[in-house]
XYZ file of N, CA and C in Angstrom:
660
model
N -74.648 -133.654 -130.568
C -75.595 -133.339 -129.300
C -75.405 -131.854 -129.000
N -76.460 -131.164 -128.827
C -76.351 -129.771 -128.410
C -76.019 -129.633 -126.887
N -75.492 -128.411 -126.654
C -74.992 -128.220 -125.320
C -76.221 -128.282 -124.326
N -77.388 -127.911 -124.561
C -78.497 -128.001 -123.738
C -78.842 -129.363 -123.404
N -78.546 -130.341 -124.261
C -78.840 -131.742 -124.046
C -78.072 -132.291 -122.926
N -76.935 -131.706 -122.648
C -76.099 -132.124 -121.504
C -76.506 -131.727 -120.164
N -77.406 -130.663 -119.997
C -77.611 -130.121 -118.704
C -78.368 -130.886 -117.728
N -79.376 -131.823 -118.005
C -79.943 -132.480 -116.938
C -78.971 -133.445 -116.287
N -78.230 -134.117 -117.033
C -77.163 -135.002 -116.503
C -76.143 -134.205 -115.718
N -75.777 -133.028 -116.121
C -74.787 -132.261 -115.486
C -75.326 -131.777 -114.091
N -76.525 -131.481 -113.994
C -77.107 -131.040 -112.696
C -76.960 -132.197 -111.664
N -77.241 -133.504 -112.138
C -77.092 -134.661 -111.251
C -75.604 -134.762 -110.912
N -74.810 -134.728 -111.763
C -73.341 -134.845 -111.538
C -72.795 -133.752 -110.558
N -73.296 -132.517 -110.761
C -72.919 -131.522 -109.822
C -73.308 -131.820 -108.405
N -74.589 -132.200 -108.237
C -75.061 -132.510 -106.928
C -74.345 -133.575 -106.239
N -74.053 -134.666 -106.980
C -73.308 -135.813 -106.442
C -71.906 -135.410 -105.927
N -71.241 -134.528 -106.767
C -69.946 -134.139 -106.447
C -69.919 -133.121 -105.188
N -70.838 -132.308 -105.213
C -70.957 -131.350 -104.071
C -71.338 -131.993 -102.718
N -72.247 -132.869 -102.794
C -72.661 -133.654 -101.550
C -71.536 -134.453 -101.052
N -70.774 -135.099 -101.956
C -69.562 -135.889 -101.578
C -68.539 -135.019 -100.966
N -68.353 -133.777 -101.529
C -67.357 -132.916 -101.001
C -67.699 -132.317 -99.601
N -68.899 -132.308 -99.335
C -69.414 -131.883 -97.983
C -69.037 -132.870 -96.937
N -68.819 -134.027 -97.315
C -68.448 -135.109 -96.304
C -69.636 -135.633 -95.479
N -70.752 -135.598 -96.092
C -71.931 -136.044 -95.385
C -72.721 -135.002 -94.548
N -72.152 -133.796 -94.487
C -72.735 -132.694 -93.759
C -73.835 -132.114 -94.605
N -74.814 -131.619 -93.906
C -75.954 -130.921 -94.613
C -75.488 -129.564 -95.166
N -76.206 -129.111 -96.074
C -75.896 -127.782 -96.753
C -76.962 -127.232 -97.600
N -76.690 -126.053 -98.215
C -77.759 -125.508 -99.123
C -78.100 -126.309 -100.276
N -79.210 -126.144 -100.892
C -79.578 -126.860 -102.113
C -78.563 -126.631 -103.136
N -78.129 -127.751 -103.714
C -77.087 -127.627 -104.755
C -77.489 -127.007 -106.047
N -78.839 -127.062 -106.377
C -79.279 -126.726 -107.637
C -79.015 -125.192 -108.079
N -79.248 -124.293 -107.206
C -78.919 -122.947 -107.602
C -77.487 -122.618 -108.011
N -76.512 -123.365 -107.342
C -75.158 -123.318 -107.740
C -74.850 -123.918 -109.141
N -75.522 -125.002 -109.334
C -75.456 -125.689 -110.727
C -75.978 -124.744 -111.755
N -77.078 -124.091 -111.509
C -77.752 -123.153 -112.519
C -76.684 -121.983 -112.825
N -76.147 -121.428 -111.816
C -75.246 -120.349 -111.943
C -74.019 -120.772 -112.809
N -73.500 -121.903 -112.530
C -72.348 -122.384 -113.314
C -72.775 -122.796 -114.832
N -73.884 -123.395 -114.918
C -74.348 -123.704 -116.238
C -74.556 -122.483 -117.091
N -75.036 -121.429 -116.475
C -75.215 -120.256 -117.242
C -73.931 -119.670 -117.692
N -72.897 -119.686 -116.849
C -71.584 -119.231 -117.194
C -70.998 -120.220 -118.335
N -71.197 -121.426 -118.286
C -70.579 -122.347 -119.321
C -71.438 -122.139 -120.637
N -72.522 -121.519 -120.630
C -73.411 -121.300 -121.920
C -73.177 -119.886 -122.437
N -72.292 -119.083 -121.938
C -72.148 -117.749 -122.472
C -71.783 -117.693 -124.008
N -72.254 -116.707 -124.702
C -72.152 -116.749 -126.114
C -70.794 -116.719 -126.715
N -69.832 -116.216 -125.952
C -68.410 -116.040 -126.450
C -67.760 -117.428 -126.618
N -68.378 -118.443 -126.007
C -67.792 -119.771 -125.899
C -68.144 -120.602 -127.093
N -67.158 -121.252 -127.785
C -67.472 -122.188 -128.908
C -66.931 -123.550 -128.618
N -65.676 -123.558 -127.862
C -65.146 -124.836 -127.466
C -65.389 -125.010 -125.987
N -65.221 -123.915 -125.158
C -65.245 -124.055 -123.724
C -66.723 -123.937 -123.240
N -67.510 -124.915 -123.695
C -68.943 -125.043 -123.426
C -69.290 -126.112 -122.479
N -70.601 -126.393 -122.313
C -70.991 -127.523 -121.441
C -70.570 -128.807 -122.076
N -70.404 -128.815 -123.326
C -69.876 -130.086 -124.073
C -68.531 -130.421 -123.533
N -67.567 -129.298 -123.430
C -66.278 -129.559 -122.886
C -66.366 -129.968 -121.416
N -67.135 -129.305 -120.667
C -67.362 -129.652 -119.268
C -67.702 -131.074 -119.092
N -68.635 -131.551 -119.929
C -69.151 -132.939 -119.873
C -67.933 -133.832 -120.249
N -67.180 -133.528 -121.249
C -66.064 -134.339 -121.746
C -65.040 -134.420 -120.552
N -64.715 -133.337 -119.924
C -63.764 -133.368 -118.797
C -64.278 -134.288 -117.761
N -65.477 -134.056 -117.341
C -66.090 -134.976 -116.250
C -66.036 -136.430 -116.705
N -66.302 -136.688 -117.940
C -66.167 -138.156 -118.408
C -64.756 -138.614 -118.332
N -63.818 -137.742 -118.616
C -62.435 -138.178 -118.464
C -62.012 -138.424 -117.050
N -62.510 -137.595 -116.214
C -62.231 -137.807 -114.686
C -62.818 -139.137 -114.260
N -64.054 -139.536 -114.806
C -64.600 -140.835 -114.456
C -63.670 -142.051 -114.906
N -63.194 -141.796 -116.032
C -62.143 -142.845 -116.610
C -60.888 -143.045 -115.683
N -60.476 -141.782 -115.172
C -59.249 -141.745 -114.412
C -59.441 -141.738 -112.941
N -60.641 -141.870 -112.430
C -60.936 -141.585 -111.025
C -60.203 -142.523 -110.091
N -59.877 -143.706 -110.535
C -59.111 -144.605 -109.510
C -57.797 -144.102 -109.276
N -57.222 -143.216 -110.041
C -55.918 -142.661 -109.815
C -56.044 -141.472 -108.877
N -57.137 -140.912 -108.537
C -57.316 -139.736 -107.806
C -57.382 -140.068 -106.326
N -56.894 -139.171 -105.497
C -57.140 -139.294 -104.043
C -58.464 -138.819 -103.624
N -58.898 -137.707 -104.164
C -60.226 -137.154 -103.869
C -61.019 -136.796 -105.258
N -61.523 -137.862 -105.856
C -62.201 -137.566 -107.130
C -63.271 -136.556 -107.061
N -64.065 -136.469 -105.944
C -65.101 -135.533 -105.926
C -64.551 -134.090 -105.944
N -63.360 -133.867 -105.344
C -62.803 -132.559 -105.440
C -62.256 -132.179 -106.872
N -61.760 -133.239 -107.557
C -61.377 -133.104 -108.926
C -62.574 -132.707 -109.874
N -63.700 -133.398 -109.542
C -64.881 -133.100 -110.263
C -65.351 -131.685 -109.992
N -65.385 -131.192 -108.865
C -65.730 -129.820 -108.584
C -64.792 -128.779 -109.285
N -63.514 -129.255 -109.233
C -62.467 -128.312 -110.036
C -62.814 -128.357 -111.466
N -63.295 -129.337 -112.061
C -63.663 -129.409 -113.402
C -64.705 -128.414 -113.742
N -65.725 -128.404 -112.786
C -66.812 -127.409 -112.911
C -66.367 -125.985 -112.862
N -65.384 -125.709 -112.146
C -64.905 -124.249 -111.974
C -63.755 -123.959 -112.890
N -63.108 -124.898 -113.470
C -61.817 -124.534 -114.099
C -61.941 -123.659 -115.377
N -63.034 -123.596 -116.095
C -63.285 -122.604 -117.085
C -64.630 -121.783 -116.808
N -65.055 -121.776 -115.553
C -66.221 -121.095 -115.211
C -66.209 -119.590 -115.627
N -65.112 -119.016 -115.503
C -64.893 -117.584 -115.993
C -63.939 -117.834 -117.280
N -64.546 -117.397 -118.362
C -63.763 -117.569 -119.587
C -64.079 -116.446 -120.626
N -63.054 -115.676 -120.775
C -63.078 -114.652 -121.823
C -61.824 -114.851 -122.695
N -61.928 -115.234 -123.941
C -60.743 -115.524 -124.678
C -59.789 -114.334 -124.959
N -60.260 -113.138 -124.682
C -59.336 -112.042 -124.788
C -58.596 -111.578 -123.571
N -58.815 -112.468 -122.512
C -58.130 -112.164 -121.186
C -57.287 -113.302 -120.800
N -56.283 -113.078 -119.962
C -55.315 -114.000 -119.405
C -55.526 -114.413 -118.083
N -56.429 -113.936 -117.424
C -56.587 -114.135 -115.938
C -57.792 -115.070 -115.653
N -58.262 -115.872 -116.665
C -59.435 -116.628 -116.528
C -59.251 -117.693 -115.389
N -58.239 -118.389 -115.378
C -58.091 -119.402 -114.329
C -58.066 -118.819 -112.967
N -57.374 -117.741 -112.770
C -57.309 -117.106 -111.453
C -58.693 -116.634 -111.015
N -59.449 -116.094 -111.926
C -60.872 -115.564 -111.629
C -61.782 -116.756 -111.346
N -61.607 -117.916 -112.196
C -62.382 -119.112 -111.837
C -62.008 -119.683 -110.539
N -60.773 -119.732 -110.062
C -60.462 -120.180 -108.776
C -60.988 -119.344 -107.619
N -60.954 -117.979 -107.892
C -61.579 -117.115 -106.867
C -63.138 -117.350 -106.838
N -63.763 -117.646 -107.953
C -65.161 -117.904 -107.864
C -65.404 -119.189 -106.991
N -64.544 -120.236 -107.148
C -64.657 -121.401 -106.351
C -64.545 -121.081 -104.849
N -63.528 -120.195 -104.640
C -63.303 -119.845 -103.215
C -64.452 -119.106 -102.504
N -65.232 -118.431 -103.389
C -66.402 -117.662 -102.818
C -67.595 -118.691 -102.777
N -67.867 -119.418 -103.749
C -68.990 -120.222 -103.856
C -69.085 -121.412 -103.021
N -67.938 -122.167 -102.937
C -67.958 -123.439 -102.293
C -68.180 -123.438 -100.740
N -67.573 -122.456 -100.079
C -67.902 -122.379 -98.652
C -69.361 -122.073 -98.355
N -69.941 -121.249 -99.220
C -71.405 -120.928 -99.120
C -72.171 -122.088 -99.356
N -71.767 -123.077 -100.268
C -72.423 -124.256 -100.588
C -72.222 -125.332 -99.639
N -71.468 -125.076 -98.591
C -71.298 -126.084 -97.489
C -70.068 -126.940 -97.614
N -69.006 -126.605 -98.473
C -67.850 -127.351 -98.619
C -66.842 -126.823 -97.612
N -66.193 -127.798 -96.910
C -65.216 -127.353 -95.841
C -64.059 -126.522 -96.404
N -63.437 -125.756 -95.597
C -62.324 -124.883 -95.952
C -61.221 -125.636 -96.747
N -60.785 -126.654 -96.139
C -59.589 -127.385 -96.793
C -60.086 -127.878 -98.161
N -61.182 -128.470 -98.257
C -61.627 -128.980 -99.557
C -61.768 -127.795 -100.600
N -62.228 -126.694 -100.209
C -62.390 -125.561 -101.003
C -60.945 -125.133 -101.531
N -60.041 -125.110 -100.679
C -58.658 -124.631 -101.002
C -58.062 -125.616 -102.003
N -58.386 -126.961 -101.871
C -57.905 -127.857 -102.826
C -58.535 -127.707 -104.206
N -59.783 -127.456 -104.266
C -60.387 -127.196 -105.568
C -59.803 -126.023 -106.164
N -59.631 -124.949 -105.461
C -59.078 -123.727 -106.070
C -57.592 -124.078 -106.529
N -56.833 -124.788 -105.808
C -55.480 -125.152 -106.216
C -55.565 -125.856 -107.523
N -56.475 -126.788 -107.642
C -56.513 -127.550 -108.897
C -56.959 -126.686 -110.052
N -57.860 -125.781 -109.819
C -58.261 -124.904 -110.890
C -57.071 -124.086 -111.453
N -56.260 -123.516 -110.491
C -55.153 -122.743 -110.779
C -54.021 -123.513 -111.563
N -54.059 -124.870 -111.334
C -53.110 -125.788 -111.950
C -53.319 -125.833 -113.484
N -54.505 -125.534 -113.907
C -54.844 -125.625 -115.346
C -54.264 -124.503 -116.123
N -53.607 -123.543 -115.507
C -52.792 -122.506 -116.204
C -51.671 -123.234 -116.988
N -51.018 -124.068 -116.260
C -49.785 -124.682 -116.853
C -49.907 -126.212 -117.217
N -50.968 -126.836 -116.681
C -51.182 -128.268 -116.825
C -49.814 -129.033 -116.491
N -49.173 -128.700 -115.486
C -47.889 -129.205 -115.017
C -47.970 -129.560 -113.544
N -48.709 -130.655 -113.157
C -48.793 -130.984 -111.788
C -47.343 -131.587 -111.303
N -47.114 -131.314 -109.955
C -45.924 -131.811 -109.374
C -45.955 -133.315 -109.346
N -44.857 -134.000 -109.333
C -44.746 -135.452 -109.202
C -45.516 -135.954 -107.972
N -46.333 -136.849 -108.067
C -47.116 -137.341 -106.927
C -48.433 -136.597 -106.656
N -48.696 -135.565 -107.421
C -49.976 -134.822 -107.308
C -51.095 -135.523 -108.073
N -51.618 -136.636 -107.594
C -52.471 -137.489 -108.362
C -53.809 -136.747 -108.794
N -54.303 -136.001 -107.887
C -55.549 -135.182 -108.294
C -55.295 -134.230 -109.354
N -54.189 -133.505 -109.352
C -53.735 -132.675 -110.319
C -53.529 -133.328 -111.675
N -52.883 -134.552 -111.552
C -52.718 -135.309 -112.826
C -54.013 -135.663 -113.494
N -54.971 -136.157 -112.624
C -56.282 -136.494 -113.254
C -56.953 -135.331 -113.886
N -57.015 -134.212 -113.256
C -57.737 -133.004 -113.767
C -57.018 -132.658 -115.107
N -55.687 -132.562 -115.011
C -54.903 -131.954 -116.202
C -55.121 -132.989 -117.434
N -54.994 -134.273 -117.108
C -55.126 -135.263 -118.194
C -56.546 -135.256 -118.757
N -57.647 -135.163 -117.929
C -58.956 -135.008 -118.480
C -59.149 -133.795 -119.250
N -58.509 -132.718 -118.897
C -58.798 -131.436 -119.556
C -58.038 -131.524 -120.939
N -56.963 -132.230 -121.087
C -56.170 -132.228 -122.250
C -56.568 -133.532 -123.182
N -57.542 -134.286 -122.638
C -57.853 -135.542 -123.422
C -58.394 -135.241 -124.758
N -58.937 -134.071 -125.144
C -59.400 -133.700 -126.429
C -58.232 -133.852 -127.490
N -57.033 -133.588 -127.034
C -55.851 -133.673 -127.904
C -55.761 -135.095 -128.520
N -56.227 -136.024 -127.883
C -56.133 -137.514 -128.379
C -57.469 -137.976 -129.071
N -58.321 -136.997 -129.422
C -59.557 -137.420 -130.135
C -59.247 -137.860 -131.467
N -60.300 -138.525 -132.037
C -60.189 -138.961 -133.454
C -60.070 -137.807 -134.410
N -59.609 -137.974 -135.640
C -59.390 -136.930 -136.515
C -60.529 -135.953 -136.751
N -61.692 -136.403 -136.869
C -62.923 -135.502 -137.062
C -63.153 -134.638 -135.846
N -63.128 -135.304 -134.679
C -63.461 -134.589 -133.492
C -62.347 -133.603 -133.158
N -61.137 -133.968 -133.444
C -60.040 -133.129 -133.213
C -60.060 -131.807 -134.194
N -60.448 -132.119 -135.456
C -60.597 -130.981 -136.390
C -61.774 -130.050 -135.947
N -62.877 -130.662 -135.356
C -63.931 -129.749 -134.784
C -63.377 -128.937 -133.669
N -62.587 -129.544 -132.778
C -62.066 -128.831 -131.612
C -61.183 -127.671 -132.135
N -60.297 -127.913 -133.011
C -59.423 -126.926 -133.545
C -60.223 -125.736 -134.205
N -61.362 -126.122 -134.959
C -62.148 -124.993 -135.534
C -62.881 -124.230 -134.471
N -63.328 -124.804 -133.443
C -64.016 -124.222 -132.310
C -63.061 -123.174 -131.630
N -61.800 -123.595 -131.473
C -60.842 -122.726 -130.852
C -60.533 -121.551 -131.664
N -60.503 -121.713 -132.963
C -60.336 -120.657 -133.962
C -61.530 -119.706 -133.879
N -62.686 -120.184 -133.647
C -63.950 -119.393 -133.677
C -63.950 -118.605 -132.318
N -63.434 -119.166 -131.285
C -63.398 -118.389 -130.049
C -62.413 -117.131 -130.135
N -61.442 -117.268 -131.000
C -60.455 -116.249 -131.185
C -60.747 -115.528 -132.543
N -62.019 -115.520 -132.859
C -62.359 -114.787 -134.078
C -61.951 -113.323 -134.245
N -61.707 -112.700 -133.091
C -61.308 -111.271 -133.096
C -59.803 -111.177 -133.462
N -59.128 -112.249 -133.546
C -57.612 -112.176 -133.859
C -57.485 -112.449 -135.366
N -56.851 -111.620 -136.100
C -56.472 -111.805 -137.535
C -55.829 -113.190 -137.899
N -56.098 -113.601 -139.042
C -55.711 -115.024 -139.362
C -54.223 -115.225 -139.163
N -53.366 -114.279 -139.644
C -51.941 -114.395 -139.525
C -51.442 -114.507 -138.095
N -51.946 -113.619 -137.250
C -51.621 -113.618 -135.895
C -52.048 -114.882 -135.217
N -53.250 -115.240 -135.536
C -53.723 -116.448 -134.854
C -52.944 -117.741 -135.249
N -52.562 -117.849 -136.572
C -51.699 -118.920 -136.949
C -50.371 -118.998 -136.226
N -49.840 -117.726 -136.128
C -48.507 -117.615 -135.380
C -48.677 -117.994 -133.939
N -49.697 -117.514 -133.330
C -49.795 -117.760 -131.844
C -50.228 -119.253 -131.596
N -51.135 -119.765 -132.476
C -51.523 -121.208 -132.281
C -50.304 -122.135 -132.499
N -49.540 -121.789 -133.518
C -48.407 -122.600 -133.826
C -47.457 -122.620 -132.596
N -47.259 -121.500 -131.940
C -46.350 -121.398 -130.796
C -46.940 -122.348 -129.631
N -48.247 -122.352 -129.479
C -48.822 -123.162 -128.404
C -48.623 -124.585 -128.687
N -48.799 -125.037 -130.046
C -48.552 -126.504 -130.399
C -47.146 -126.892 -130.167
N -46.209 -125.992 -130.538
C -44.751 -126.316 -130.368
C -44.451 -126.536 -128.896
N -45.045 -125.697 -128.047
C -44.829 -125.873 -126.622
C -45.286 -127.070 -126.095
N -46.494 -127.467 -126.555
C -47.072 -128.740 -126.094
C -46.190 -129.998 -126.604
N -45.730 -129.915 -127.854
C -45.017 -130.980 -128.359
C -43.528 -131.057 -127.807
N -43.123 -129.934 -127.167
C -41.747 -129.980 -126.591
C -41.857 -130.574 -125.236
N -43.065 -130.722 -124.568
C -43.051 -131.317 -123.232
C -42.700 -132.809 -123.320
N -41.952 -133.177 -122.228
C -41.509 -134.639 -122.144
C -42.736 -135.569 -122.252
N -43.731 -135.266 -121.569
C -45.049 -135.953 -121.614
C -46.263 -134.973 -121.614
N -47.345 -135.446 -122.250
C -48.517 -134.626 -122.192
C -49.374 -135.193 -121.054
N -49.398 -136.456 -120.860
C -50.344 -137.095 -119.922
C -49.572 -137.734 -118.859
N -49.973 -137.537 -117.515
C -49.209 -137.975 -116.376
C -49.878 -139.226 -115.751
N -51.152 -139.545 -115.892
C -51.709 -140.709 -115.366
C -51.301 -141.916 -116.205
N -51.273 -143.089 -115.638
C -50.890 -144.393 -116.364
C -51.819 -144.534 -117.628
N -53.084 -144.310 -117.366
C -54.050 -144.478 -118.537
C -53.842 -143.444 -119.613
N -53.691 -142.250 -119.213
C -53.376 -141.234 -120.146
C -52.142 -141.460 -121.006
N -51.120 -141.787 -120.259
C -49.748 -142.134 -120.981
C -49.973 -143.212 -121.964
N -50.766 -144.273 -121.515
C -50.913 -145.477 -122.399
C -51.829 -145.318 -123.607
N -53.006 -144.670 -123.289
C -54.036 -144.542 -124.230
C -54.154 -143.216 -125.120
N -53.605 -142.138 -124.603
C -53.762 -140.859 -125.205
C -52.524 -140.184 -125.808
N -51.351 -140.560 -125.248
C -50.077 -139.768 -125.511
C -49.765 -139.845 -127.133
N -49.696 -140.948 -127.620
C -49.265 -141.180 -129.106
C -50.210 -140.447 -129.982
N -51.548 -140.746 -129.740
C -52.549 -140.064 -130.664
C -52.493 -138.605 -130.469
N -52.408 -138.109 -129.322
C -52.348 -136.563 -129.083
C -51.153 -135.947 -129.872
N -50.056 -136.629 -129.795
C -48.859 -136.021 -130.493
C -49.044 -136.072 -131.989
N -49.704 -137.125 -132.516
C -50.072 -137.162 -133.878
C -50.931 -135.986 -134.327
N -51.917 -135.797 -133.480
C -52.939 -134.666 -133.864
C -52.231 -133.363 -133.779
N -51.422 -133.096 -132.740
C -50.781 -131.811 -132.620
C -49.759 -131.580 -133.812
N -49.088 -132.671 -134.098
C -48.114 -132.575 -135.290
C -48.845 -132.258 -136.560
N -49.928 -132.893 -136.783
C -50.664 -132.659 -138.052
C -51.227 -131.238 -138.085
N -51.795 -130.722 -136.983
C -52.234 -129.371 -136.969
C -51.175 -128.398 -137.164
N -49.990 -128.551 -136.479
C -48.907 -127.701 -136.629
C -48.385 -127.660 -138.143
N -48.254 -128.784 -138.819
C -47.950 -128.806 -140.221
C -48.906 -127.979 -141.097
N -50.231 -128.160 -140.821
C -51.243 -127.457 -141.544
C -50.995 -125.902 -141.387
N -50.791 -125.495 -140.125
C -50.635 -124.082 -139.828
C -49.375 -123.592 -140.466
N -48.269 -124.202 -140.326
C -47.015 -123.848 -140.831
C -47.031 -123.669 -142.356
N -47.874 -124.502 -143.029
C -47.994 -124.415 -144.453
C -48.588 -123.073 -144.985
N -49.374 -122.493 -144.025
C -50.034 -121.234 -144.439
C -49.261 -119.984 -143.852
N -48.210 -120.242 -143.078
C -47.512 -119.051 -142.413
C -46.630 -118.401 -143.629
N -46.466 -117.069 -143.548
C -45.651 -116.476 -144.535
C -44.222 -116.780 -144.502
């Protein structure tokens, strides 16, 4: 499915999350904010971090929503978590959180809810929510759910990540990507929600291990 095929449903999902986050209060038309975000998610430098990824994260949040305290805020955080994305920069999450802090009050979201969305966005730097941070657990698990995909989908994800970093020479990319995979495999757990731990953990570790072996076989 093309990225553009996702957009009508995404607009509906944005409106529902934004209206819920307003707590029943009136506010500006949600559509212009959706359009701005969708334009960002469709930027040409994106190969994996596209509207397809946004849709997948929102789908994951739907699966895990019963674990969240404020699922509407987790959904808004999903919209913003990669809204600013340049693969050659390291401050994407901070800039994405700052975008949420500017846009959401204007869109009618209360101050406290806005702060929570921004906090969740910043949490995707480490994917390491504190114990008991149920909203953080849901967002991080949904964002990492791709790691537990079937073999073909996982291979496509890995290829898209490589394409996003096309400006990096092969040797340097393999070295850097291998380091990321080792860091992930060294974590005590990848998924914090009960569902994620039960349904995604084992398969994700298998995928990461397979990719790492393939990369290590081509390292000098």
